[in-house]
Short mmCIF file of C-alpha atoms in Angstrom, two decimals:
data_model
loop_
_atom_site.label_atom_id
_atom_site.label_comp_id
_atom_site.label_asym_id
_atom_site.label_seq_id
_atom_site.Cartn_x
_atom_site.Cartn_y
_atom_site.Cartn_z
CA MET A 1 -0.11 0.06 0.04
CA THR A 2 3.17 1.97 0.56
CA HIS A 3 3.45 2.21 -3.15
CA TRP A 4 0.03 3.45 -4.02
CA PHE A 5 0.17 7.03 -2.34
CA HIS A 6 2.52 9.68 -3.43
CA ARG A 7 4.75 11.38 -1.13
CA ASN A 8 6.76 14.57 -1.13
CA PRO A 9 9.98 14.60 0.32
CA LEU A 10 10.40 14.76 3.83
CA LYS A 11 11.41 18.37 5.00
CA ALA A 12 15.00 18.85 6.38
CA THR A 13 16.12 20.94 9.32
CA ALA A 14 19.29 22.20 10.60
CA PRO A 15 20.71 20.75 13.79
CA VAL A 16 19.52 23.01 17.03
CA SER A 17 21.61 22.74 19.96
CA PHE A 18 20.03 24.84 22.57
CA ASN A 19 22.85 26.11 24.02
CA TYR A 20 22.45 29.53 25.41
CA TYR A 21 25.48 30.34 26.68
CA GLY A 22 25.29 33.55 29.22
CA VAL A 23 21.50 33.55 28.61
CA VAL A 24 21.22 30.29 31.02
CA THR A 25 21.89 31.19 34.61
CA GLY A 26 20.56 27.90 36.71
CA PRO A 27 20.28 24.54 36.55
CA ALA A 28 16.61 24.41 35.83
CA ALA A 29 17.21 26.27 32.78
CA SER A 30 19.98 24.00 31.81
CA LYS A 31 17.86 20.90 32.37
CA ILE A 32 15.19 21.96 30.39
CA CYS A 33 18.00 22.77 27.31
CA ASN A 34 19.29 19.20 27.37
CA GLU A 35 15.85 17.69 27.71
CA LEU A 36 14.90 19.52 24.55
CA ARG A 37 18.00 19.02 22.66
CA SER A 38 17.48 15.16 23.22
CA SER A 39 13.74 14.76 22.54
CA ARG A 40 14.16 17.00 19.60
CA ALA A 41 16.59 14.49 18.33
CA ARG A 42 14.75 11.63 19.10
CA LEU A 43 11.72 12.91 16.90
CA LEU A 44 13.40 13.28 14.06
CA GLU A 45 15.34 9.98 14.64
CA LEU A 46 11.59 8.28 14.10
CA LEU A 47 10.88 10.16 11.31
CA THR A 48 12.90 7.89 8.81
CA ASP A 49 12.73 4.72 11.19
CA SER A 50 10.58 2.32 9.68
CA ASN A 51 9.87 0.33 12.80
CA CYS A 52 8.09 3.69 14.18
CA ASN A 53 4.33 3.49 15.20
CA PRO A 54 2.10 6.18 15.76
CA GLU A 55 1.96 5.77 19.55
CA MET A 56 5.87 5.66 19.51
CA MET A 57 5.66 9.25 17.18
CA LYS A 58 3.13 10.56 19.60
CA ASN A 59 4.88 10.39 22.65
CA ALA A 60 8.37 11.38 20.73
CA ALA A 61 6.29 14.30 19.53
CA ASP A 62 4.53 15.38 22.80
CA SER A 63 7.34 15.33 24.84
CA TYR A 64 9.32 17.62 22.75
CA PHE A 65 6.45 20.27 22.16
CA SER A 66 5.33 20.04 25.68
CA LEU A 67 9.44 21.27 26.52
CA LEU A 68 9.03 23.80 23.52
CA GLN A 69 5.92 25.65 24.91
CA GLY A 70 7.81 27.47 27.25
CA PHE A 71 9.77 29.28 24.41
CA ILE A 72 6.35 29.86 22.56
CA ASN A 73 3.48 30.85 24.95
CA SER A 74 3.57 32.76 28.62
CA LEU A 75 3.38 30.44 31.74
CA ASP A 76 0.07 32.09 32.98
CA GLU A 77 -1.86 31.07 29.85
CA SER A 78 -2.38 34.66 28.57
CA THR A 79 -2.29 35.90 24.92
CA GLN A 80 1.52 37.06 25.65
CA GLU A 81 4.12 35.37 24.22
CA SER A 82 7.13 34.06 26.16
CA LYS A 83 9.87 36.11 26.43
CA LEU A 84 11.98 33.45 24.86
CA ARG A 85 10.32 33.68 21.77
CA TYR A 86 12.54 35.04 19.62
CA ILE A 87 15.88 33.61 21.45
CA GLN A 88 15.92 30.57 18.61
CA ASN A 89 15.68 30.30 14.80
CA PHE A 90 14.72 26.96 13.28
CA LYS A 91 15.68 26.67 9.67
CA TRP A 92 14.06 23.87 7.35
CA THR A 93 14.04 22.90 3.54
CA ASP A 94 10.95 23.81 1.63
CA THR A 95 9.53 20.73 -0.05
CA LEU A 96 8.80 21.60 -3.17
CA GLN A 97 11.37 24.04 -4.13
CA GLY A 98 14.35 22.57 -1.85
CA GLN A 99 14.82 19.51 -2.16
CA VAL A 100 3.93 -3.61 3.40
CA PRO A 101 1.38 -4.19 0.43
CA SER A 102 -1.35 -6.29 1.85
CA ILE A 103 -2.40 -4.65 5.23
CA THR A 104 -4.61 -5.88 8.24
CA GLU A 105 -8.01 -4.45 9.64
CA ASP A 106 -5.91 -3.08 12.80
CA GLU A 107 -3.08 -1.42 10.22
CA ALA A 108 -5.98 -0.22 8.00
CA LYS A 109 -7.57 1.42 10.76
CA GLU A 110 -4.41 3.25 11.55
CA VAL A 111 -3.35 4.62 8.35
CA HIS A 112 -7.11 5.80 7.98
CA ARG A 113 -6.82 7.79 11.70
CA SER A 114 -3.46 8.77 11.12
CA LEU A 115 -4.55 10.76 7.92
CA LYS A 116 -7.18 12.05 9.78
CA ILE A 117 -4.66 13.45 12.59
CA ALA A 118 -2.41 14.61 9.76
CA ALA A 119 -5.26 16.52 8.16
CA GLY A 120 -5.70 17.80 11.76
CA VAL A 121 -2.56 19.01 12.48
CA PHE A 122 -2.11 20.78 8.95
CA LYS A 123 -5.55 22.74 9.89
CA HIS A 124 -4.11 23.29 13.27
CA LEU A 125 -0.86 25.08 12.08
CA LYS A 126 -2.63 27.22 9.32
CA GLU A 127 -5.31 28.60 11.19
CA ASN A 128 -3.10 28.89 14.80
CA HIS A 129 0.56 29.04 14.49
CA ILE A 130 1.59 30.18 10.51
CA PRO A 131 -0.19 33.99 10.95
CA LYS A 132 2.18 34.64 14.01
CA LEU A 133 5.10 33.31 12.23
CA ILE A 134 7.98 36.40 12.44
CA THR A 135 8.54 36.03 8.59
CA PRO A 136 5.25 35.97 6.83
CA ALA A 137 5.19 32.13 4.39
CA GLU A 138 6.74 33.14 1.20
CA LYS A 139 4.21 32.50 -1.98
CA GLY A 140 4.38 29.05 -3.47
CA ARG A 141 6.32 27.67 -0.08
CA ASP A 142 5.55 25.10 2.38
CA LEU A 143 3.79 27.03 4.91
CA GLU A 144 1.85 29.22 2.01
CA ALA A 145 -2.15 28.69 2.16
CA ARG A 146 -2.50 27.22 -0.86
CA LEU A 147 0.21 24.61 -0.06
CA MET A 148 -1.06 23.99 3.59
CA ASP A 149 -4.89 23.62 1.90
CA ALA A 150 -3.40 21.08 -0.54
CA TYR A 151 -1.98 18.96 2.30
CA ILE A 152 -4.98 18.97 4.16
CA ILE A 153 -7.23 17.92 1.33
CA GLN A 154 -5.18 14.97 0.28
CA CYS A 155 -5.07 13.74 3.56
CA GLN A 156 -8.56 13.78 3.79
CA ALA A 157 -8.90 12.07 0.25
CA GLU A 158 -6.54 9.42 1.34
CA ALA A 159 -8.13 8.36 4.27
CA GLN A 160 -11.53 8.16 2.57
CA GLU A 161 -9.55 5.51 -0.03
CA VAL A 162 -9.17 2.87 3.01
CA THR A 163 -12.73 3.60 3.62
CA ILE A 164 -13.56 2.68 -0.03
CA ALA A 165 -11.28 -0.19 0.00
CA ARG A 166 -13.21 -1.62 3.19
CA ALA A 167 -16.80 -0.76 2.09
CA ILE A 168 -15.41 -2.80 -1.13
CA GLU A 169 -14.22 -5.75 0.71
CA LEU A 170 -17.54 -5.91 2.82
CA LYS A 171 -19.61 -5.51 0.00
CA HIS A 172 -21.47 -2.41 0.86
CA ALA A 173 -24.26 -1.08 -1.33
CA PRO A 174 -22.94 0.12 -4.94
CA ARG A 175 -24.74 3.39 -4.26
CA LEU A 176 -22.53 3.97 -1.16
CA ILE A 177 -19.37 2.87 -2.74
CA ALA A 178 -20.11 5.35 -5.83
CA ALA A 179 -21.04 8.00 -3.40
CA LEU A 180 -17.80 7.63 -1.90
CA ALA A 181 -15.71 7.49 -4.64
CA TYR A 182 -17.03 10.61 -6.25
CA GLU A 183 -16.66 12.59 -2.96
CA THR A 184 -12.93 11.19 -3.02
CA ALA A 185 -12.39 12.28 -6.88
CA ASN A 186 -13.97 15.78 -5.81
CA PHE A 187 -11.27 16.14 -2.74
CA TYR A 188 -8.47 15.06 -5.49
CA GLN A 189 -10.02 17.64 -7.99
CA LYS A 190 -9.92 20.25 -5.03
CA ALA A 191 -6.29 19.93 -4.23
CA ASP A 192 -5.31 19.82 -7.49
CA HIS A 193 -6.93 23.35 -8.00
CA THR A 194 -5.32 24.56 -4.93
CA LEU A 195 -1.84 23.94 -6.62
CA SER A 196 -2.96 25.16 -10.15
CA SER A 197 -1.76 28.88 -9.53
CA LEU A 198 1.78 27.39 -8.50
CA GLU A 199 4.87 27.44 -10.79
CA PRO A 200 4.74 23.83 -12.98
CA ALA A 201 8.24 23.35 -12.36
CA TYR A 202 7.78 22.54 -8.87
CA SER A 203 4.50 21.50 -8.73
CA ALA A 204 3.83 19.32 -12.20
CA LYS A 205 4.53 16.03 -10.36
CA TRP A 206 2.11 16.33 -7.44
CA ARG A 207 -0.42 17.82 -9.74
CA LYS A 208 -0.28 14.78 -12.24
CA TYR A 209 -0.69 12.72 -9.12
CA LEU A 210 -3.75 14.55 -7.99
CA HIS A 211 -5.12 14.21 -11.41
CA LEU A 212 -4.77 10.56 -12.09
CA LYS A 213 -6.46 9.83 -8.51
CA MET A 214 -9.46 11.95 -9.82
CA CYS A 215 -9.56 10.49 -12.71
CA PHE A 216 -9.35 6.86 -11.06
CA TYR A 217 -12.09 7.53 -8.42
CA THR A 218 -14.23 9.42 -11.06
CA ALA A 219 -13.94 6.17 -12.91
CA TYR A 220 -14.96 3.82 -9.51
CA ALA A 221 -18.29 6.08 -9.34
CA TYR A 222 -18.96 5.64 -12.72
CA CYS A 223 -18.72 1.68 -12.63
CA TYR A 224 -20.62 1.34 -9.17
CA HIS A 225 -23.21 3.71 -10.30
CA GLY A 226 -23.83 1.82 -13.33
CA GLN A 227 -24.31 -1.04 -11.07
CA THR A 228 -27.02 0.79 -9.08
CA LEU A 229 -28.59 1.83 -12.36
CA LEU A 230 -29.08 -1.96 -13.42
CA ALA A 231 -30.27 -2.84 -10.06
CA GLY A 232 -32.90 -0.57 -11.11
CA ASP A 233 -33.72 -1.82 -14.32
CA LYS A 234 -32.04 1.21 -16.17
CA CYS A 235 -29.88 -1.10 -18.22
CA GLY A 236 -29.06 1.76 -20.97
CA GLU A 237 -28.28 4.04 -18.56
CA ALA A 238 -25.87 1.73 -16.37
CA ILE A 239 -24.17 0.86 -19.95
CA ARG A 240 -23.46 4.26 -20.68
CA SER A 241 -22.26 4.42 -17.47
CA LEU A 242 -19.82 2.02 -17.52
CA GLN A 243 -18.64 3.19 -20.64
CA GLU A 244 -17.67 6.39 -18.99
CA ALA A 245 -15.89 4.54 -16.14
CA GLU A 246 -13.82 2.52 -19.03
CA LYS A 247 -12.94 5.79 -20.73
CA LEU A 248 -11.83 7.19 -17.38
CA TYR A 249 -10.05 3.92 -16.18
CA VAL A 250 -7.80 4.33 -19.86
CA LYS A 251 -7.34 7.94 -18.84
CA ALA A 252 -6.10 7.04 -15.38
CA GLU A 253 -3.58 4.68 -16.97
CA ALA A 254 -2.33 7.18 -19.49
CA LEU A 255 -1.90 9.72 -16.42
CA CYS A 256 -0.29 7.09 -14.13
CA LYS A 257 2.20 6.60 -17.22
CA GLU A 258 2.64 10.66 -17.42
CA TYR A 259 3.18 10.91 -13.79
CA GLY A 260 5.78 8.21 -13.59
CA GLU A 261 7.77 10.59 -16.81
CA THR A 262 7.07 13.82 -14.95
CA LYS A 263 10.11 15.70 -12.91
CA GLY A 264 9.60 16.68 -9.64
CA PRO A 265 10.45 16.47 -5.99
CA GLY A 266 9.14 13.02 -4.37
CA PRO A 267 9.60 9.38 -4.92
CA THR A 268 7.67 8.30 -7.80
CA VAL A 269 5.31 5.66 -7.00
CA LYS A 270 3.35 3.08 -9.41
CA PRO A 271 -0.26 3.16 -9.03
CA SER A 272 -1.20 1.26 -12.07
CA GLY A 273 1.02 -1.62 -10.81
CA HIS A 274 -1.13 -1.75 -7.89
CA LEU A 275 -3.83 -4.80 -7.50
CA PHE A 276 -6.26 -2.55 -6.18
CA PHE A 277 -5.81 -0.32 -9.90
CA ARG A 278 -5.78 -3.38 -11.62
CA LYS A 279 -8.93 -4.63 -10.07
CA LEU A 280 -11.05 -1.77 -11.11
CA GLY A 281 -10.12 -2.44 -15.06
CA ASN A 282 -11.71 -5.76 -14.58
CA LEU A 283 -14.48 -5.07 -12.73
CA VAL A 284 -15.51 -2.39 -15.25
CA LYS A 285 -14.72 -4.56 -18.40
CA ASN A 286 -16.77 -7.64 -16.77
CA THR A 287 -19.70 -5.34 -15.39
CA LEU A 288 -20.01 -3.69 -18.64
CA GLU A 289 -20.44 -6.95 -20.43
CA LYS A 290 -23.23 -8.13 -18.29
CA CYS A 291 -25.07 -4.78 -18.48
CA GLN A 292 -24.62 -5.37 -22.56
CA ARG A 293 -25.74 -9.09 -22.33
CA GLU A 294 -28.75 -8.35 -20.02
CA ASN A 295 -29.91 -5.63 -22.62
CA GLY A 296 -29.71 -7.88 -25.24
CA PHE A 297 -31.67 -10.42 -23.91
CA ILE A 298 -34.00 -8.43 -21.33
CA TYR A 299 -34.21 -5.23 -21.54
CA PHE A 300 -33.49 -3.63 -25.19
CA GLN A 301 -33.08 -0.03 -24.04
CA LYS A 302 -31.49 2.62 -25.73
CA ILE A 303 -28.24 3.48 -24.67
CA PRO A 304 -27.93 7.62 -24.17
CA THR A 305 -25.39 9.65 -26.01
CA GLU A 306 -24.51 11.54 -22.83
CA ALA A 307 -22.80 10.01 -19.35
CA PRO A 308 -25.26 10.10 -16.38
CA GLN A 309 -24.85 13.14 -14.23
CA LEU A 310 -22.93 12.11 -10.89
CA GLU A 311 -25.25 14.01 -8.37
CA LEU A 312 -24.07 11.60 -5.27
CA LYS A 313 -23.67 12.64 -1.61
CA ALA A 314 -22.16 10.05 0.49
CA ASN A 315 -24.04 10.09 4.21
CA TYR A 316 -21.43 7.75 5.50
CA GLY A 317 -17.75 7.15 6.03
CA LEU A 318 -16.96 11.21 5.00
CA VAL A 319 -13.37 12.26 6.39
CA GLU A 320 -12.91 15.25 8.57
CA PRO A 321 -9.54 16.29 10.07
CA VAL A 322 -8.97 15.43 13.76
CA PRO A 323 -8.90 18.49 16.06
CA PHE A 324 -5.26 18.59 17.14
CA ASP A 325 -3.67 21.03 19.40
CA PHE A 326 -0.29 21.13 21.08
CA PRO A 327 0.18 19.48 24.55
CA PRO A 328 0.23 21.41 27.58
CA THR A 329 3.51 23.08 28.92
CA ASN A 330 5.89 20.77 30.39
CA ALA A 331 5.57 20.80 34.40
CA GLN A 332 9.12 21.82 34.26
CA TRP A 333 8.52 25.34 33.11
CA THR A 334 7.83 27.58 36.06
CA PRO A 335 8.17 31.02 36.90
CA GLU A 336 11.77 30.53 38.27
CA THR A 337 12.75 28.15 35.33
CA LEU A 338 11.51 31.26 32.95
CA ALA A 339 13.56 33.60 35.15
CA ALA A 340 16.75 31.47 34.77
CA PHE A 341 17.27 32.61 31.27
CA ASP A 342 18.67 35.90 31.50
CA LEU A 343 18.07 37.32 28.04
CA THR A 344 20.48 40.67 28.45
CA LYS A 345 23.14 38.39 28.73
CA ARG A 346 22.56 37.16 25.17
CA PRO A 347 25.68 37.39 22.64
CA LYS A 348 25.07 39.61 19.63
CA ASP A 349 25.01 37.37 16.19
CA ASP A 350 27.62 39.44 14.16
CA SER A 351 27.75 36.72 11.52
CA THR A 352 25.49 36.72 8.73
CA LYS A 353 26.64 33.36 7.20
CA PRO A 354 25.42 30.36 8.71
CA LYS A 355 27.48 28.18 11.10
CA PRO A 356 28.80 25.09 9.70
CA GLU A 357 26.47 23.00 12.32
CA GLU A 358 23.39 25.06 11.11
CA GLU A 359 23.86 23.97 7.79
CA VAL A 360 20.39 22.09 6.82
CA ARG A 361 21.30 18.50 5.08
CA PRO A 362 19.01 16.37 3.46
CA VAL A 363 16.81 13.48 5.19
CA LYS A 364 17.84 10.40 3.99
CA GLU A 365 14.72 8.30 4.08
CA PRO A 366 14.67 4.62 4.39
CA ASP A 367 14.81 2.66 1.14
CA ILE A 368 11.65 0.35 1.86
CA LYS A 369 11.79 -2.21 -1.24
CA PRO A 370 8.29 -2.89 -2.75
CA GLN A 371 7.19 -6.83 -2.00
CA LYS A 372 4.69 -8.43 -3.70
CA ASP A 373 1.69 -6.69 -4.08
CA THR A 374 -1.61 -8.65 -2.51
CA GLY A 375 -3.48 -5.62 -2.39
CA CYS A 376 -5.30 -4.25 0.72
CA ASN A 377 -6.88 -6.83 2.63
CA ILE A 378 -8.85 -5.43 5.63
CA SER A 379 -11.91 -7.25 5.62
#
C-alpha cells in the first residue's frame, strides 16, 4: 500500500543545540535545554525509522513540544508570548523548491486515523500558528495557504481511500461505494485546484498524481453507479455509465505513465501496478459486458449519448480532520525556570553566514523495497 500513495520529500532541518551560553543562569534552565536537545533528536530520528509506530511518534512529539511550549507561550496562559519567543531561529528546507502492500484491518484503521490526525495537524498550523510567524510564509513555499490546503485535502482524500477499500471488501451497497468514490474524486480535484496557480516546475508531478487519482475514483464512481442503475432496471443508462468508467480508467492509466515521466520532488510511486488499480479495470470490463448481455436478452433499452450526471452524496464514511492541539506546557516550566533565562546576557550575532553546524542537510529516507503486491485486505 506504501507504493499507492505519492509522498513529497521529508523536510530537512538544521541541528539545534539549545546552548544559550550566558543566557542560561541556573540548573532548571539548563535541564530544560538538555531535554529539548535530546527530545528533538529523538523525534527527528523516528521520522526515518521504518519500525516507528503512531504511538511512538505521538509520545516523542508530545515530549518535545511540551518542552518547546515554554519558548512560545507565556506560563500564565495569557495571550502574551514567552520572553524566549525569539531566542531560537529554526531552519527548514522547502518541500517543493528545496529539495507492507497487504495490510490487516488494525493496520488499515491506523492508516485511516493517522491521515485524519495529519489533516488536523496541518489545519491547526494553518489557522493558529502560521499567521504568527516572524517571517510571513512566502508564496509557493510550504507554509503558504495553497500548500497547506492541498496537504489537508489530500490527507482527507487518502483516508477516504481506506474507507472505500473497506466498503468494497465488505460488499456494501454499490450506491454507497459510488458516492464515496465520487466524494473522494472531488477531494483530489479540489487539492489539484489549490495548486493550479503554483509554478509548474515545482508542482507538476504532485498535480499529475492528484489528477490521476481524481480520474481513477471518478471511474470507480461511474462503475458502481452503473451497478446501481442496473439494479433499478435502467440497463441502457447503466451501459453508458460503464462506458464512461472505461474511458476514465484508460485516461487514469495514461496519467499514471505521465506521472512516472514527470520530473519533480518526491519518490515516484506506481499506482497502475497496484492490485487495487488493476481490479477496477477488470470490474469495469466484466460489469459492462454483463450489462450489454442483459440489454440484449431482457431490456432492449436505448443507450444514451450523454453520460449520466453523478449527483452523489455520501451520508457515511466522509472524513473530517481530527481536531489537534499541542500538548500542555511541560511541568518543568515554572516562573523560576523562566527567570533563569537572562536575555540581557545574550551575545550579539555579528555573523550573517550560517555556521557549519547550522546547515540544513537533506533527510535520508529508508529505502523500503516493494514486496509482492497482494492488495489491501481489510475485511
